[in-house]
Short mmCIF file of C-alpha atoms in Angstrom, two decimals:
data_model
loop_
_atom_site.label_atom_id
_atom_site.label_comp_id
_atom_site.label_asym_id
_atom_site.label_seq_id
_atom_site.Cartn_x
_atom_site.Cartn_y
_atom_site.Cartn_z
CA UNK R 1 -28.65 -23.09 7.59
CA UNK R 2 -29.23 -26.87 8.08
CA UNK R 3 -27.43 -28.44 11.28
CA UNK R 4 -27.31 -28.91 15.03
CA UNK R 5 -25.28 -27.28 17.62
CA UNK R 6 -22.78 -29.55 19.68
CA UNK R 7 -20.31 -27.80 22.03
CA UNK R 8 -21.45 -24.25 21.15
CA UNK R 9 -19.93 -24.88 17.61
CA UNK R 10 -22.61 -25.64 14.41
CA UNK R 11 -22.83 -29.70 13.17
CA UNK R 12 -23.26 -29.13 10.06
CA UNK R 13 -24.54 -31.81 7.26
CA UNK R 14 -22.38 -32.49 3.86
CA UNK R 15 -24.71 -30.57 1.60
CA UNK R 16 -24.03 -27.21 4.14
CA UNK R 17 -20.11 -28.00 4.38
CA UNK R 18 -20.49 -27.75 0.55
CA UNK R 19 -22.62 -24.34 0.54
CA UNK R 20 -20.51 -23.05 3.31
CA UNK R 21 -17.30 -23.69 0.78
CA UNK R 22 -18.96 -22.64 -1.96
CA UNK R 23 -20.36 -18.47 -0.09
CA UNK R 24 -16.92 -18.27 1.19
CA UNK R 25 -15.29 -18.44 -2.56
CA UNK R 26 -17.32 -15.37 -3.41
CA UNK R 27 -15.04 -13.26 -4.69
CA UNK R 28 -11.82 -15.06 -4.01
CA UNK R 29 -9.04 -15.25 -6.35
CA UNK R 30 -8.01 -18.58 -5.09
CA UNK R 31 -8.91 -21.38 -3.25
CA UNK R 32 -6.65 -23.85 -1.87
CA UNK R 33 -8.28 -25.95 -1.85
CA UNK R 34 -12.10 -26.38 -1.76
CA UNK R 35 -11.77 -30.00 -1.07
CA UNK R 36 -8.97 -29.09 1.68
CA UNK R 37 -11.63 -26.55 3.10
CA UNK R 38 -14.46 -28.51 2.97
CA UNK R 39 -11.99 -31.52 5.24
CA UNK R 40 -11.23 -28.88 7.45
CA UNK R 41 -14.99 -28.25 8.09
CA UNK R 42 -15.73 -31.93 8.22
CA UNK R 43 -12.87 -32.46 10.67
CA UNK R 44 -13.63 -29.53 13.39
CA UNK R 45 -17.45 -30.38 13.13
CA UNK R 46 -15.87 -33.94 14.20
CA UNK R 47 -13.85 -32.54 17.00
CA UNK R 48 -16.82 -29.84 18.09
CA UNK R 49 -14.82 -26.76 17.58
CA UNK R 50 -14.41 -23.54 15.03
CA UNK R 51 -11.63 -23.37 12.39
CA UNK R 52 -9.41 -21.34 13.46
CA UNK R 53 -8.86 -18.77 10.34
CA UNK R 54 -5.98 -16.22 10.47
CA UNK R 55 -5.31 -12.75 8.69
CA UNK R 56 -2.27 -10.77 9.54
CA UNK R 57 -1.72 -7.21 9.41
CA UNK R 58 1.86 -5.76 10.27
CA UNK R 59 0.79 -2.38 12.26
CA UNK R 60 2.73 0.19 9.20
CA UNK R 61 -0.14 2.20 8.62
CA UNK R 62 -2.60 3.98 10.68
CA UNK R 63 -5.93 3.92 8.91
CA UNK R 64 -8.05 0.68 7.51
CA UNK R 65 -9.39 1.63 3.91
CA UNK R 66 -11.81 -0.33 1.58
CA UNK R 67 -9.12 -2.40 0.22
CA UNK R 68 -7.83 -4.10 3.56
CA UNK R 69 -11.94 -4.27 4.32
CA UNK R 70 -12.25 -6.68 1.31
CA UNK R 71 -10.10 -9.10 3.64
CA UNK R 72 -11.67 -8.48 6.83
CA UNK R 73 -14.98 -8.78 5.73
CA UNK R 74 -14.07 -12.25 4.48
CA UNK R 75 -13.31 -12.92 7.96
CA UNK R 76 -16.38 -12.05 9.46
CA UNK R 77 -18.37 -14.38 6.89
CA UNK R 78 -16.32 -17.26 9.01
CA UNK R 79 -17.41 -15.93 12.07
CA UNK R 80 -20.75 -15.55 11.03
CA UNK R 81 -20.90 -19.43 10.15
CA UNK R 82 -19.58 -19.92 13.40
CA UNK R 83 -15.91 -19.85 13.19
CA UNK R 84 -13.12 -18.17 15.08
CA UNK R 85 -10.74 -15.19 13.84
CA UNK R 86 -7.38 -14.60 14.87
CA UNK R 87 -6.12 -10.85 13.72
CA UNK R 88 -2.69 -11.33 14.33
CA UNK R 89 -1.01 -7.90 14.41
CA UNK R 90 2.79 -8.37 13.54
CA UNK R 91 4.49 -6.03 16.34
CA UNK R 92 7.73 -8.15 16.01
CA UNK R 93 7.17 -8.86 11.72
CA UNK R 94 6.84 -5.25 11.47
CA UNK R 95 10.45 -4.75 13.00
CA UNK R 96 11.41 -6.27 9.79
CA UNK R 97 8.81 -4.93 7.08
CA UNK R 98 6.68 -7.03 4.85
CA UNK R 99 9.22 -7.06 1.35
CA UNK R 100 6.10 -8.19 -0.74
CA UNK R 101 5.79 -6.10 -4.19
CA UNK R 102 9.20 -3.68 -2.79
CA UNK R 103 11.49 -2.92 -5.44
CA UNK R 104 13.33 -1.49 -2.35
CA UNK R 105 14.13 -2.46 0.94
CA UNK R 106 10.99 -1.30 3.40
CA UNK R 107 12.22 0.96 6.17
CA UNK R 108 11.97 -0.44 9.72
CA UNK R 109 9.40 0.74 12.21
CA UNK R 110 10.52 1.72 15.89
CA UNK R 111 8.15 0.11 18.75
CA UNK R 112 6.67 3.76 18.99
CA UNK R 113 5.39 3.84 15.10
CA UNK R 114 4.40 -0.09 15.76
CA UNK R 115 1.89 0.40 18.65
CA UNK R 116 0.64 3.36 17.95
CA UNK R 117 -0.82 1.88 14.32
CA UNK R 118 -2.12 -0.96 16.27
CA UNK R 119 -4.06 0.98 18.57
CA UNK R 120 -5.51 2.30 15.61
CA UNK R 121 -6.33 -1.34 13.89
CA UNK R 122 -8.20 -2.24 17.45
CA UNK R 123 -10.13 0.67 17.34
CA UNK R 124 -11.94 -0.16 13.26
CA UNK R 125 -11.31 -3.94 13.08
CA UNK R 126 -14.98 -4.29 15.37
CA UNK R 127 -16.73 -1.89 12.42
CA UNK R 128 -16.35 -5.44 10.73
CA UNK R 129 -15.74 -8.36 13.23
CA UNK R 130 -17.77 -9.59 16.04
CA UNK R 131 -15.69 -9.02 19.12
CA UNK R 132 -16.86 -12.69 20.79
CA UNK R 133 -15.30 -14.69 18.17
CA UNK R 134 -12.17 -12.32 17.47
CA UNK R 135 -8.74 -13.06 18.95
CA UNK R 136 -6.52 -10.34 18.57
CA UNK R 137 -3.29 -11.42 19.24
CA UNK R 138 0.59 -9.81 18.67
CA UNK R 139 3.14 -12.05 17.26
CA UNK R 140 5.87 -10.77 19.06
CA UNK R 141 4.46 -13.06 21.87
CA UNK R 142 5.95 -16.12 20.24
CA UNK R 143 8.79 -14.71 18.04
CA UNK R 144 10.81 -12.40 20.51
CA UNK R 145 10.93 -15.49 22.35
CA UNK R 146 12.99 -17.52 19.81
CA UNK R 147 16.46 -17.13 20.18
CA UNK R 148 19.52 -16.95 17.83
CA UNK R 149 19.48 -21.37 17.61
CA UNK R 150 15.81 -21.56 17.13
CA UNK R 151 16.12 -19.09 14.04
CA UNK R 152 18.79 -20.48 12.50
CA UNK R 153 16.56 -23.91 12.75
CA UNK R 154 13.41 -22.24 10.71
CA UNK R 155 15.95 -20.31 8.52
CA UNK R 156 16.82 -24.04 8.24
CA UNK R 157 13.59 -25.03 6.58
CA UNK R 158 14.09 -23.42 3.40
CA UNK R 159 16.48 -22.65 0.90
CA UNK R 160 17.77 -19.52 -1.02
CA UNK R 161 16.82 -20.41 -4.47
CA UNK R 162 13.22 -21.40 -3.12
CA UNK R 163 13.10 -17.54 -1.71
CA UNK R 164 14.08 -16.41 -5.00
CA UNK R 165 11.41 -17.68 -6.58
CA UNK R 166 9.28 -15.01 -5.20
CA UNK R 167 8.98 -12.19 -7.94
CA UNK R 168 9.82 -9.06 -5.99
CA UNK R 169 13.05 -10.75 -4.76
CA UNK R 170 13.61 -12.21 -8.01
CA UNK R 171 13.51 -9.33 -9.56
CA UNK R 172 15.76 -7.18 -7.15
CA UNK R 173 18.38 -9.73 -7.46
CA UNK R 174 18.27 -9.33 -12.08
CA UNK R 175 18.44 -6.22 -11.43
CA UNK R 176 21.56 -6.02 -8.82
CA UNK R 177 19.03 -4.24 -6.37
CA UNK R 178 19.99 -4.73 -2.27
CA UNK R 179 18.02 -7.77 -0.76
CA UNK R 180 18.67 -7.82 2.80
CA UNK R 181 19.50 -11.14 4.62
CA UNK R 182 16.59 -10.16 7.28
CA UNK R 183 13.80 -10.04 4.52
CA UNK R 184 14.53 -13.53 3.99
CA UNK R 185 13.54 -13.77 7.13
CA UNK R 186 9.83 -12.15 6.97
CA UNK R 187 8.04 -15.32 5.30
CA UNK R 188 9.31 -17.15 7.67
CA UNK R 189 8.42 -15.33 10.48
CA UNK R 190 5.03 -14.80 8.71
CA UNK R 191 4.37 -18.50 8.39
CA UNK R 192 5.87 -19.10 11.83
CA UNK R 193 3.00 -17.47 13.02
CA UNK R 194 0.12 -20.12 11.40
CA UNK R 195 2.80 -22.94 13.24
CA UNK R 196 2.21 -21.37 16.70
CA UNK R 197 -1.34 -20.63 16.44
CA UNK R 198 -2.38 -23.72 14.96
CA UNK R 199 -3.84 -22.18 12.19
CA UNK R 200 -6.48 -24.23 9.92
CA UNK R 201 -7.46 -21.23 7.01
CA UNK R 202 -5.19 -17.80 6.59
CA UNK R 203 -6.93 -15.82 4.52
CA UNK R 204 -5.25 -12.14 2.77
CA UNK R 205 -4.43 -10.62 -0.87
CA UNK R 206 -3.06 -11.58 -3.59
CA UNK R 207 0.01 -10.51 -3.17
CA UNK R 208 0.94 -12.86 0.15
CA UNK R 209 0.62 -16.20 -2.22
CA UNK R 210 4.00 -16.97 -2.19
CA UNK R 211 4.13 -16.16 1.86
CA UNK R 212 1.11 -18.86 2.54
CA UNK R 213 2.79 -21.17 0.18
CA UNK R 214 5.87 -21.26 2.45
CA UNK R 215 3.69 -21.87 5.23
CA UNK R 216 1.85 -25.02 4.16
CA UNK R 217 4.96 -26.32 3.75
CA UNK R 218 6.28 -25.36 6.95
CA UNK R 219 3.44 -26.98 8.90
CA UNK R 220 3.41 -29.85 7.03
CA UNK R 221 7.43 -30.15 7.73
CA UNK R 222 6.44 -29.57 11.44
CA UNK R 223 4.34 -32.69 11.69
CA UNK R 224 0.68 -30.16 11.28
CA UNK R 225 -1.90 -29.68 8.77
CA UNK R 226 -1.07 -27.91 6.26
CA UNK R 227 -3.37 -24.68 6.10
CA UNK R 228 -6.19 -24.11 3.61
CA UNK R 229 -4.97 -20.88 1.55
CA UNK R 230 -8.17 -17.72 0.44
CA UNK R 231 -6.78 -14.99 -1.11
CA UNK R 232 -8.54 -11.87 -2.34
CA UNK R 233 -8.42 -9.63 -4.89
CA UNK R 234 -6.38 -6.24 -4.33
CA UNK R 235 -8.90 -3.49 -4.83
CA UNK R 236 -7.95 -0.68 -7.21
CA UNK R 237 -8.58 2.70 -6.05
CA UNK R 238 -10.30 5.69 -7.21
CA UNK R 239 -8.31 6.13 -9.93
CA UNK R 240 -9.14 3.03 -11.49
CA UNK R 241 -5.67 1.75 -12.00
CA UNK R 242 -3.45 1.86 -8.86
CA UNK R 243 -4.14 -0.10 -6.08
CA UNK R 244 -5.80 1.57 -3.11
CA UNK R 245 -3.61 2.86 -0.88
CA UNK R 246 -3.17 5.99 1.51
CA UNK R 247 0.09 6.87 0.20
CA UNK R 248 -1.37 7.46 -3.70
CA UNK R 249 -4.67 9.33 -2.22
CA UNK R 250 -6.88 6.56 -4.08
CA UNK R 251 -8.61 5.36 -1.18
CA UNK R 252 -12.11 5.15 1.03
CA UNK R 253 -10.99 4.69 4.77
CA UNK R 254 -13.28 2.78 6.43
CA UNK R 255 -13.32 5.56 9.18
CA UNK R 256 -14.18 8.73 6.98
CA UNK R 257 -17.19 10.55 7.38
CA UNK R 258 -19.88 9.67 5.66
CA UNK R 259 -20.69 12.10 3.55
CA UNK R 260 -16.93 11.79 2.08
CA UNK R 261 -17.33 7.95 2.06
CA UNK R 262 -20.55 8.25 -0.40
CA UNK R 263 -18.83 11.48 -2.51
CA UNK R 264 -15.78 9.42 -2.87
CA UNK R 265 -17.77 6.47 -4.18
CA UNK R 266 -19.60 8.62 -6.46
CA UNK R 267 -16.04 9.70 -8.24
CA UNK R 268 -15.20 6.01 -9.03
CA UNK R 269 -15.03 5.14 -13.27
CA UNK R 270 -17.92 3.12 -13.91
CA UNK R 271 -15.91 0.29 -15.15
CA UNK R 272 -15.19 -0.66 -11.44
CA UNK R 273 -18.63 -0.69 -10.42
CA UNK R 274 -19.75 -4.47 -10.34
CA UNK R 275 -15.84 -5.57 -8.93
CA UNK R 276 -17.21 -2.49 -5.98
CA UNK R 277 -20.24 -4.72 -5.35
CA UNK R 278 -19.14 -7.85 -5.76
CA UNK R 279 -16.00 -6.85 -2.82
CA UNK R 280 -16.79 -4.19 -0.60
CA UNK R 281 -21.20 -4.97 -0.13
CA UNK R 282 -22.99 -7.56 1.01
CA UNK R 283 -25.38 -7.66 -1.99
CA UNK R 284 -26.25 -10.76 -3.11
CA UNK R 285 -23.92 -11.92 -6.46
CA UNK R 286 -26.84 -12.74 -8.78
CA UNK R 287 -28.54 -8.79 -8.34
CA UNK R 288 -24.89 -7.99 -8.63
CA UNK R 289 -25.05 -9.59 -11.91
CA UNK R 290 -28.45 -8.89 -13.15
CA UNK R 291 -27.08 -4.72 -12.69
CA UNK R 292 -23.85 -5.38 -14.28
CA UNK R 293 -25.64 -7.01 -17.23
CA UNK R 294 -28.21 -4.03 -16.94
CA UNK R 295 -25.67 -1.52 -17.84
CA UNK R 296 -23.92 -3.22 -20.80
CA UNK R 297 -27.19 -3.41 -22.36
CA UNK R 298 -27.71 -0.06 -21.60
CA UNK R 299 -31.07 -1.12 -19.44
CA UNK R 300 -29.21 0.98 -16.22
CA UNK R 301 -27.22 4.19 -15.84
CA UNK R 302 -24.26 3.28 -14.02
CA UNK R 303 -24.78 6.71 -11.90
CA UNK R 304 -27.97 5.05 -10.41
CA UNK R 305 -25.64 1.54 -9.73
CA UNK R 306 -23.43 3.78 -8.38
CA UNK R 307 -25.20 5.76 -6.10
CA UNK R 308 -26.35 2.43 -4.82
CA UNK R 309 -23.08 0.99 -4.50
CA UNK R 310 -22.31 4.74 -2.15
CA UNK R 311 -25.70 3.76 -0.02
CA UNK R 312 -24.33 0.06 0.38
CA UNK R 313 -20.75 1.28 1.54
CA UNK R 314 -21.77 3.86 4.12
CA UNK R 315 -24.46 1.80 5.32
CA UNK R 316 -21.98 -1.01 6.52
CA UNK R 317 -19.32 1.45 8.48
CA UNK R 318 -21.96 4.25 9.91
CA UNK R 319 -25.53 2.55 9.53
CA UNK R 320 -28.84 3.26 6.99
CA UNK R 321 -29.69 6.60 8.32
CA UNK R 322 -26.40 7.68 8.26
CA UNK R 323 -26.16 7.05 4.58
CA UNK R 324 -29.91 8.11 3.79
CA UNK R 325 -28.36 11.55 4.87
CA UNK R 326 -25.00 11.80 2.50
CA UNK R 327 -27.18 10.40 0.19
CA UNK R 328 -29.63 13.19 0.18
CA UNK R 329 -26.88 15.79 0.70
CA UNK R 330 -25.52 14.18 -2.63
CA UNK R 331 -28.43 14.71 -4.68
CA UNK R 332 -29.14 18.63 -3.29
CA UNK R 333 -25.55 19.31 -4.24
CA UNK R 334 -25.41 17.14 -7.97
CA UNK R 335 -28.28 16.32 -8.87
CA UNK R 336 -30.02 19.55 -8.91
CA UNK R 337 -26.88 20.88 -10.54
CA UNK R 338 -25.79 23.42 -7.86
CA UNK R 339 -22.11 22.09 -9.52
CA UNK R 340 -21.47 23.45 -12.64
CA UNK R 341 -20.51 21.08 -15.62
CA UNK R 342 -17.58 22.83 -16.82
CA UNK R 343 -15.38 22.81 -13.26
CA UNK R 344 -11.74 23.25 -13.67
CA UNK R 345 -9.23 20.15 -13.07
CA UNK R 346 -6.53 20.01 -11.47
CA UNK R 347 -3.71 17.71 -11.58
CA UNK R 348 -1.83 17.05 -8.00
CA UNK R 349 0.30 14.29 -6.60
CA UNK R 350 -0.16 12.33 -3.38
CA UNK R 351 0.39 13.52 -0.06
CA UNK R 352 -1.00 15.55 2.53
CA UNK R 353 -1.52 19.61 2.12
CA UNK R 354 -2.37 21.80 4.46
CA UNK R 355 -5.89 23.31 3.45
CA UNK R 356 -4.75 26.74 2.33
CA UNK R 357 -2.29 25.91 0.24
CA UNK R 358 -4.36 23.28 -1.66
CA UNK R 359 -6.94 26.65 -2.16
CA UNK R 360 -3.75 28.10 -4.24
CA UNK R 361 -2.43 25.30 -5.80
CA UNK R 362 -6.17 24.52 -7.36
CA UNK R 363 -6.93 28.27 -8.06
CA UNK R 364 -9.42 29.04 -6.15
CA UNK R 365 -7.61 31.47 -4.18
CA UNK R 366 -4.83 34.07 -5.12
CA UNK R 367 -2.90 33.71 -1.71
CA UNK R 368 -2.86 31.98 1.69
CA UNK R 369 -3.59 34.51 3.73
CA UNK R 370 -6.97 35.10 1.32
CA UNK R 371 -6.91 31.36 1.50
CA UNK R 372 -7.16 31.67 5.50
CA UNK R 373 -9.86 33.88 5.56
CA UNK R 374 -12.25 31.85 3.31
CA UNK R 375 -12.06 29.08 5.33
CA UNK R 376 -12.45 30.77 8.71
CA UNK R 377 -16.00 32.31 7.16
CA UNK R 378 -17.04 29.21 6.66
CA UNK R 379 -16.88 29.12 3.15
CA UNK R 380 -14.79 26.28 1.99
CA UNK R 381 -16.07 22.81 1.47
CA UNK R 382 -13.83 19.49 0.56
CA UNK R 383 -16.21 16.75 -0.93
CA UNK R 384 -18.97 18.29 0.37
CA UNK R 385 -18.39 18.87 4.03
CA UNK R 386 -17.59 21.90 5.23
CA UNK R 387 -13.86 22.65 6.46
CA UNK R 388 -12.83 24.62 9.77
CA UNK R 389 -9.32 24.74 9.59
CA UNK R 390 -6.95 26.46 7.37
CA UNK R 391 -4.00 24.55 7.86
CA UNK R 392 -5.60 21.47 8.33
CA UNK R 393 -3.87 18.35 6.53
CA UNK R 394 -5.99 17.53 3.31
CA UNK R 395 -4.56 14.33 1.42
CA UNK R 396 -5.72 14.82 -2.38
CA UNK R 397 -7.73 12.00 -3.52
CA UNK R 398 -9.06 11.00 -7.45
CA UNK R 399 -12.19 13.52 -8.11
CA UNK R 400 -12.04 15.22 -4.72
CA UNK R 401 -14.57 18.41 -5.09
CA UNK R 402 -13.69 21.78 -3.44
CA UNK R 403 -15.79 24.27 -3.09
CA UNK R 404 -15.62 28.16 -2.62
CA UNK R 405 -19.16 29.44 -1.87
CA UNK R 406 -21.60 28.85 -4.96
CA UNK R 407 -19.01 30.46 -7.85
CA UNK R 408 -15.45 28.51 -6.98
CA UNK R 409 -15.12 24.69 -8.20
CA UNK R 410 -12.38 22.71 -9.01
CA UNK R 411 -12.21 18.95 -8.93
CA UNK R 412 -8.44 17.01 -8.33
CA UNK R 413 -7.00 14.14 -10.63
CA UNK R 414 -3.84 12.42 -9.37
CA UNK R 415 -0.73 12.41 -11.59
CA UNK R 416 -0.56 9.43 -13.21
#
């Protein structure tokens, strides 16, 4: 990196504004806009201070998978070119719930729900950001504080037929679905957010376009810069099709042991494999390339990309020697075939089980109670690790393994 330090905060030359635009586009969907971005940069170097780059995450679920990580990690390139992160965690949004891609109404959280998910968010945002140049901040520190006059002045700001211009409530309203008056309210608040904090770049996923939209145009209308808009892909899940998300049991949390995190990553469809790299590692885009291009041309087996894309994953959350191990433990278990090639599937739906009666429902054993004792003798694995509780909660996921002894297999597909 070419430039001086003034104030604690990197002067950077033209040509380095440009590459620093240019690495944080990797992977975007959109940019708006480079040239906007590349101002911003120009303009903090001017004043001697970081951007200040947002991403907020209302608190309604309790565990950070690969697919929020695609986000976050774009935040920490920021920081590591010297900028600063707000995580705003939306303890007053979340009151209302995020309508974006509902064909219903979200339910409302109660405080309890709220802060106990956002204990959980402080506890794996730090796998990813640096702690010194994180700001984790609630929003309900500047919204409970408006009162009845100063919401009717943002309601103010915008119109009905511009918030039905948003496909989710555009669609509710064709098809006579219930829209209510408070969800009109959640962009707002959203974008109310960027207005207090000042915000120069918000980054998130796809599906928030419409919300950052709203608040350019909000800032701008309240006499400040309009922010500069990333948004990332969402990340499919293990199925291939669905987006990743707890609820469908597609997903890689960020938190999961290892040696699930690199089984997991070895059930994904090998069509997914360069989006994987290209999102969720920090491997450089042109070997990226040069692999994907390997395996159309048949130069590659996508198993060896993909056991490298496992290595990658677990290496970010629990460190190389971490992953060297569910690596190896991989190979004992697949590659020298302990698994038989003619394992019985499954079909299941989402949603926690408790252990034993997953055991029946897959076959593997005639009755809880026989259930009950296989797993108290130790001889019941899930993915590869070895389970100690019979009515633990197990939450099927796409080409989960389970494991009786060296005889019993069956592997899970979701219902589609």
């Amino acid at each position: 990196m070419h430039g001086i330090y003034v104030k604690g905060v990197l002067s950077v030359t033209g040509s380095e504004r440009a590459r620093q635009v240019e690495l944080l586009s990797r992977g975007a969907a959109e940019l708006i806009s480079p040239a906007e971005l590349e101002a911003k940069l120009s303009a903090a170097d001017r004043e001697g201070r970081p951007l200040r780059v947002k991403l907020g995450a209302d608190p309604t679920a309790p565990d950070i998978h690969l697919g929020h990580a695609v986000v976050i990690r774009k935040l920490r390139q920021f920081q590591d070119l010297g900028h600063e992160v707000y995580f705003v965690i939306g303890d007053f949004t979340g009151r209302i719930g995020d309508p974006s891609g509902r064909s219903a109404t979200r339910p409302q959280l109660d405080q309890a729900a709220i802060a106990a998910n956002a204990r959980t968010y402080e506890q794996q945002i730090y796998k990813m950001l640096d702690p010194d140049r994180t700001k984790l901040v609630f929003n309900s520190q500047w919204l409970a504080g408006l009162d009845f006059a100063g919401v009717i002045r943002l309601a103010a700001k915008w119109t009905v037929a511009r918030m039905l211009e948003r496909d989710d409530f555009a669609r509710r309203f064709r098809e006579q679905q219930p829209i209510g008056v408070h969800e009109f309210l959640y962009p707002l608040a959203q974008a109310y957010d960027s207005v207090a904090l000042r915000i120069d770049v918000e980054v998130g996923g796809t599906d928030q376009t419409y919300n950052f939209i709203l608040t350019r145009e909000l800032q701008r209308d309240m006499g400040l810069s309009p922010q500069v808009v990333l948004t990332m892909p969402l990340l499919e899940g293990l199925d291939g099709t669905e987006k990743m998300s707890k609820s469908l049991g597609n997903y890689i949390g960020i938190a999961e042991a290892p040696e699930q995190m690199y089984g997991k990553t070895m059930s994904l469809p090998d069509a997914l494999l360069e989006r994987y790299l290209t999102l969720t590692t920090e491997v450089p885009q042109g070997e990226v390339a040069s692999w994907a291009e390997g395996m159309r041309t048949g130069r590659l087996n996508p198993r060896d990309v993909k056991m490298r894309l496992a290595r990658e994953i677990v290496t970010l959350y629990h460190g190389a020697g971490a992953a060297s191990a569910a690596e190896a433990g991989f190979v004992r278990v697949f590659s020298e075939r302990l698994q038989p090639e003619d394992m019985a599937e499954v079909i299941l739906g989402p949603g926690p089980l408790p252990l034993a009666k997953l055991l029946v429902m897959t076959g593997l054993a005639a009755s809880a109670s026989e259930a009950r004792r296989m797993v108290s003798q130790g001889g019941v694995k899930v993915d590869g690790v070895r389970a100690a509780a019979p009515m633990e909660a197990v939450t099927p996921t796409h080409g989960m393994v389970i494991q009786i002894g060296r005889r019993k297999w069956a592997r899970v597909r979701l219902e589609r």
